[in-house]
XYZ file of C-alpha atoms in Angstrom:
344
model
C -4.940 53.853 8.636
C -4.878 54.072 12.431
C -8.559 55.095 12.589
C -9.574 52.197 10.339
C -7.566 49.754 12.432
C -9.147 51.136 15.636
C -12.675 50.713 14.261
C -12.015 47.091 13.313
C -10.566 46.389 16.751
C -13.610 47.967 18.415
C -15.964 45.836 16.339
C -14.098 42.653 17.276
C -13.935 43.646 20.936
C -17.676 44.337 21.093
C -18.477 40.983 19.497
C -16.300 39.106 21.983
C -17.920 40.968 24.891
C -21.469 40.253 23.719
C -21.184 36.562 22.741
C -20.376 33.699 25.073
C -16.805 32.379 24.985
C -16.680 29.246 22.810
C -19.718 30.210 20.718
C -19.413 30.260 16.887
C -19.654 34.059 16.921
C -16.895 34.361 19.516
C -14.625 32.060 17.505
C -15.336 34.025 14.334
C -14.353 37.223 16.142
C -11.088 35.619 17.253
C -10.360 34.530 13.702
C -11.108 38.000 12.397
C -8.832 39.494 15.066
C -6.018 37.217 13.977
C -6.618 38.035 10.321
C -6.654 41.757 11.108
C -3.226 41.533 12.707
C -1.819 39.751 9.669
C -3.460 42.226 7.273
C -1.984 45.214 9.113
C 1.437 43.551 9.073
C 1.110 42.920 5.349
C 0.168 46.557 4.650
C 3.060 47.845 6.769
C 5.384 45.620 4.713
C 4.135 47.248 1.520
C 2.151 44.195 0.360
C -1.437 43.827 -0.843
C -3.118 41.741 1.891
C -5.861 40.546 -0.476
C -3.194 38.932 -2.641
C -0.760 37.621 -0.066
C -2.618 36.371 3.008
C -4.579 33.486 1.537
C -1.773 32.297 -0.739
C 0.792 32.565 2.034
C -1.240 30.504 4.510
C -1.943 27.792 1.915
C 1.717 27.769 0.909
C 2.891 27.551 4.515
C 0.551 24.651 5.232
C 1.588 22.872 2.038
C 5.257 23.136 2.953
C 4.730 21.614 6.384
C 2.504 18.858 4.987
C 5.329 17.979 2.607
C 7.812 18.116 5.478
C 5.793 15.614 7.515
C 5.244 13.359 4.505
C 8.928 13.612 3.622
C 9.905 12.486 7.123
C 7.946 9.264 6.558
C 9.390 8.789 3.076
C 13.004 9.156 4.230
C 12.811 7.125 7.466
C 15.249 4.198 7.325
C 16.022 1.089 9.340
C 18.414 2.055 12.155
C 20.358 -1.194 11.701
C 20.249 -1.148 7.884
C 20.245 2.485 6.690
C 19.780 1.535 3.040
C 16.343 0.014 3.800
C 13.589 2.634 3.708
C 10.611 1.803 5.921
C 7.901 3.316 3.709
C 8.060 0.916 0.732
C 5.518 -1.664 1.872
C 3.045 1.083 2.854
C 3.024 2.821 -0.532
C 0.295 0.677 -2.138
C -2.544 -1.374 -0.693
C -2.384 -5.149 -1.204
C -4.169 -6.743 -4.157
C -7.857 -7.406 -3.543
C -7.633 -10.549 -5.638
C -4.642 -11.995 -3.831
C -5.534 -10.826 -0.320
C -9.340 -10.525 -0.067
C -9.155 -11.247 3.672
C -7.257 -7.973 4.162
C -10.332 -6.059 3.047
C -12.563 -8.240 5.205
C -10.422 -7.482 8.263
C -9.583 -3.821 7.534
C -12.671 -1.609 7.342
C -10.882 1.605 6.325
C -7.929 0.822 4.004
C -5.363 3.568 3.455
C -1.958 3.788 1.774
C 0.710 6.406 1.103
C -0.438 6.812 -2.514
C -3.872 7.963 -1.324
C -2.286 10.301 1.222
C -0.010 11.761 -1.460
C -2.970 12.307 -3.775
C -4.812 14.191 -1.025
C -1.754 16.406 -0.453
C -1.537 17.148 -4.167
C -5.246 18.039 -4.333
C -5.042 20.292 -1.262
C -7.561 18.217 0.711
C -5.737 18.560 4.037
C -6.701 21.768 5.807
C -4.680 21.043 8.936
C -1.509 19.080 9.681
C -3.275 16.757 12.180
C -5.572 15.614 9.334
C -2.522 14.272 7.517
C -1.250 12.594 10.671
C -4.640 10.924 11.150
C -4.381 9.236 7.741
C -0.768 8.238 8.358
C -1.674 6.704 11.706
C -4.517 4.822 9.992
C -2.020 3.214 7.619
C 0.207 2.092 10.466
C -2.600 0.918 12.755
C -4.071 -1.130 9.887
C -0.690 -2.785 9.342
C -0.326 -3.661 13.006
C -3.894 -4.927 13.173
C -3.539 -7.252 10.176
C 0.032 -8.497 10.589
C 1.535 -10.677 13.291
C 3.278 -8.952 16.228
C 7.004 -9.383 15.777
C 6.839 -9.380 11.963
C 8.994 -6.822 10.129
C 6.027 -4.854 8.808
C 4.523 -4.717 12.319
C 7.783 -3.321 13.716
C 8.187 -0.816 10.855
C 4.622 0.414 11.376
C 5.384 1.044 15.038
C 8.511 3.044 14.239
C 6.738 5.157 11.620
C 3.751 5.739 13.904
C 5.992 7.244 16.600
C 7.836 9.307 13.990
C 4.579 10.680 12.550
C 3.391 11.719 16.003
C 6.593 13.531 16.962
C 7.064 15.244 13.600
C 3.419 16.371 13.549
C 3.946 18.175 16.850
C 7.096 19.833 15.468
C 5.387 20.901 12.230
C 2.317 22.300 13.990
C 4.476 24.342 16.376
C 6.636 25.634 13.527
C 3.622 26.568 11.411
C 2.023 28.506 14.284
C 5.285 30.318 14.961
C 5.726 31.250 11.317
C 2.175 32.525 10.981
C 2.631 34.613 14.131
C 5.770 36.154 12.655
C 4.104 36.643 9.283
C 7.342 35.574 7.624
C 8.395 32.777 5.339
C 11.391 30.452 5.526
C 13.292 30.065 2.267
C 15.064 27.047 3.757
C 11.882 24.984 3.773
C 10.959 25.877 0.190
C 14.043 24.113 -1.116
C 13.098 20.739 0.386
C 12.235 17.821 -1.861
C 8.562 17.200 -2.662
C 7.775 13.483 -2.279
C 4.007 13.469 -2.654
C 4.004 14.050 -6.409
C 5.969 10.889 -7.192
C 4.037 8.670 -4.780
C 0.686 9.980 -6.047
C 1.699 8.915 -9.568
C 2.284 5.272 -8.585
C 0.020 2.742 -10.298
C -1.706 -0.143 -8.568
C -0.609 -3.478 -9.994
C -2.302 -6.752 -9.209
C 0.767 -8.887 -9.755
C 4.164 -8.978 -11.363
C 3.866 -9.070 -15.120
C 4.644 -12.422 -16.682
C 4.628 -13.216 -20.375
C 2.615 -16.450 -20.258
C -1.123 -16.370 -20.853
C -3.770 -18.932 -20.023
C -5.094 -19.134 -23.567
C -4.360 -22.807 -24.248
C -5.601 -24.425 -21.019
C -8.276 -26.246 -23.006
C -5.534 -27.948 -25.032
C -3.807 -29.039 -21.818
C -6.981 -30.680 -20.583
C -6.858 -33.143 -23.470
C -3.120 -33.861 -23.258
C -1.999 -37.394 -22.311
C 1.369 -36.158 -21.037
C 1.461 -36.748 -17.235
C 3.138 -33.389 -16.615
C 0.375 -31.500 -18.378
C -2.156 -33.706 -16.600
C -0.741 -32.726 -13.213
C -0.452 -29.056 -14.072
C -3.938 -28.904 -15.539
C -5.436 -30.702 -12.525
C -3.884 -28.172 -10.143
C -4.716 -25.159 -12.320
C -8.360 -26.168 -12.793
C -9.025 -27.444 -9.271
C -12.347 -26.351 -7.807
C -13.626 -26.602 -4.247
C -16.749 -28.454 -3.190
C -18.651 -25.246 -3.891
C -17.246 -25.012 -7.401
C -14.806 -22.182 -6.666
C -11.469 -22.075 -8.509
C -8.668 -21.174 -6.086
C -5.511 -21.560 -8.190
C -5.735 -18.211 -9.947
C -3.740 -16.324 -7.291
C -0.838 -18.744 -7.852
C -0.547 -17.923 -11.557
C 1.891 -15.047 -10.987
C 4.178 -13.792 -8.250
C 3.250 -10.868 -5.987
C 4.286 -7.435 -7.167
C 7.787 -6.508 -6.001
C 6.614 -2.941 -5.434
C 3.456 -3.996 -3.620
C 5.030 -6.667 -1.382
C 8.794 -6.146 -1.322
C 9.100 -8.069 1.944
C 7.802 -11.207 0.169
C 11.128 -11.422 -1.653
C 13.038 -10.935 1.587
C 11.152 -13.815 3.221
C 10.860 -16.203 0.263
C 14.177 -17.377 -1.187
C 12.740 -19.478 -4.048
C 9.754 -17.602 -5.471
C 7.882 -19.508 -8.187
C 4.452 -19.287 -9.811
C 2.212 -21.525 -11.912
C 3.040 -19.515 -15.032
C 6.757 -20.092 -14.461
C 6.161 -23.807 -13.874
C 4.096 -23.958 -17.037
C 6.897 -22.324 -19.005
C 9.386 -24.866 -17.657
C 7.114 -27.735 -18.759
C 6.943 -26.226 -22.237
C 10.714 -25.920 -22.403
C 11.244 -29.522 -21.236
C 13.107 -28.451 -18.093
C 11.674 -31.193 -15.839
C 13.436 -34.580 -16.277
C 10.740 -36.416 -14.302
C 7.299 -35.952 -12.878
C 8.855 -35.773 -9.404
C 10.919 -32.746 -10.445
C 7.728 -30.975 -11.482
C 6.217 -32.003 -8.150
C 9.134 -30.448 -6.271
C 8.476 -27.006 -7.800
C 4.770 -27.227 -7.027
C 5.627 -28.214 -3.461
C 7.923 -25.165 -3.167
C 5.155 -22.905 -4.476
C 2.651 -24.090 -1.876
C 5.210 -23.996 0.947
C 6.082 -20.407 -0.036
C 2.416 -19.504 0.303
C 2.165 -21.105 3.734
C 5.441 -19.543 4.906
C 4.554 -15.969 3.971
C 0.861 -15.895 4.852
C -0.828 -16.232 8.227
C -2.336 -19.625 9.003
C -5.782 -18.112 9.524
C -5.735 -16.312 6.157
C -7.799 -17.437 3.162
C -4.681 -17.640 0.994
C -2.927 -19.994 3.452
C -6.016 -22.212 3.652
C -6.440 -22.277 -0.140
C -2.754 -23.111 -0.581
C -2.986 -25.909 1.957
C -6.112 -27.345 0.317
C -4.547 -27.180 -3.143
C -1.315 -28.741 -1.854
C -3.185 -31.731 -0.449
C -5.013 -32.212 -3.755
C -1.749 -31.928 -5.672
C -0.055 -34.603 -3.540
C -2.999 -36.960 -4.061
C -2.975 -36.350 -7.829
C 0.797 -36.841 -8.057
C 0.583 -40.125 -6.176
C -2.284 -41.221 -8.441
C -0.262 -40.484 -11.586
C 2.831 -42.261 -10.261
C 0.844 -45.329 -9.210
C -0.788 -45.392 -12.619
C 2.593 -45.798 -14.291
C 2.925 -42.207 -15.449
C 6.493 -41.830 -14.153
C 8.641 -40.572 -17.019
C 12.301 -39.759 -17.524
C 12.022 -37.847 -20.787
C 11.042 -34.193 -21.072
C 7.356 -33.473 -21.363
C 5.985 -32.738 -24.797
C 4.598 -29.242 -25.258
C 0.852 -28.820 -25.301
C -0.510 -28.882 -28.871
C -1.004 -25.486 -30.463
C -4.585 -24.516 -31.245
C -5.601 -25.028 -34.870
C -5.839 -21.926 -37.017
C -8.958 -21.159 -38.987
């Protein structure tokens, strides 16, 4: 055993003497020297190095990747400990609802994607994981207004990721040098599996469908006239912009929307209220539409496409409402439901 070890050491030493420091051959010799030390330690411990070294290193790395990811998943607001900071970063925003995000952000990233990469073993070093985490937080700070809650949370998590990465790297190096394993770390919770299983959802599910819009178009009821005009509005270029207002944002995707907006409402909800005769007058219907557009303009940045579309649609709605009221379409009785389509 000693003779074999000496021959390996001589081979490594000769290689390092012959090749220039920093060359690929020199680095390979260093790696082999490190591996040799671990293999000897494994043999002295009565283990088969061919079976334990590779698995142990992968396992060690996996544990520290989970530790870093877990630190992000468990970070909470210092002033409100029940509020976890990671929620809004779990899933990317809807492309349909926020197309400008993907115009502004060239390299989108979310915690679901990071978790999937952990599960697939795509990270070969801890700094690779930190790089993706920092991308998430820098994207958030680039897209959102300074001073907003998501901007502040991204800053906190960015600092946490940096400090915990340094800790994990140092601990991993120390463990590999010892050639030992910590049973304490193995018992920690694995967060990546659950986050990787999350599903992207475009919007909160609502029961109403748009199947009978054609029937609304022919209705003489002023409430259906107003709703249909807003729903079917097209820009000068013939683009329909009301679709994003049909349903509310996903609570999982944009939880902070429901912290900012106290009266969330969508076109599908308004439509349901018309059907159920819940609006005594046309003005009451107008009030809900006004709330919907104001919600859009409150939550979104003024330079965003969604804010501009909401503002344009709001102006059209006010003009249409005034037109209906001036035309004598003010009513005090509940609106009649749209006629059901005829069956074949």
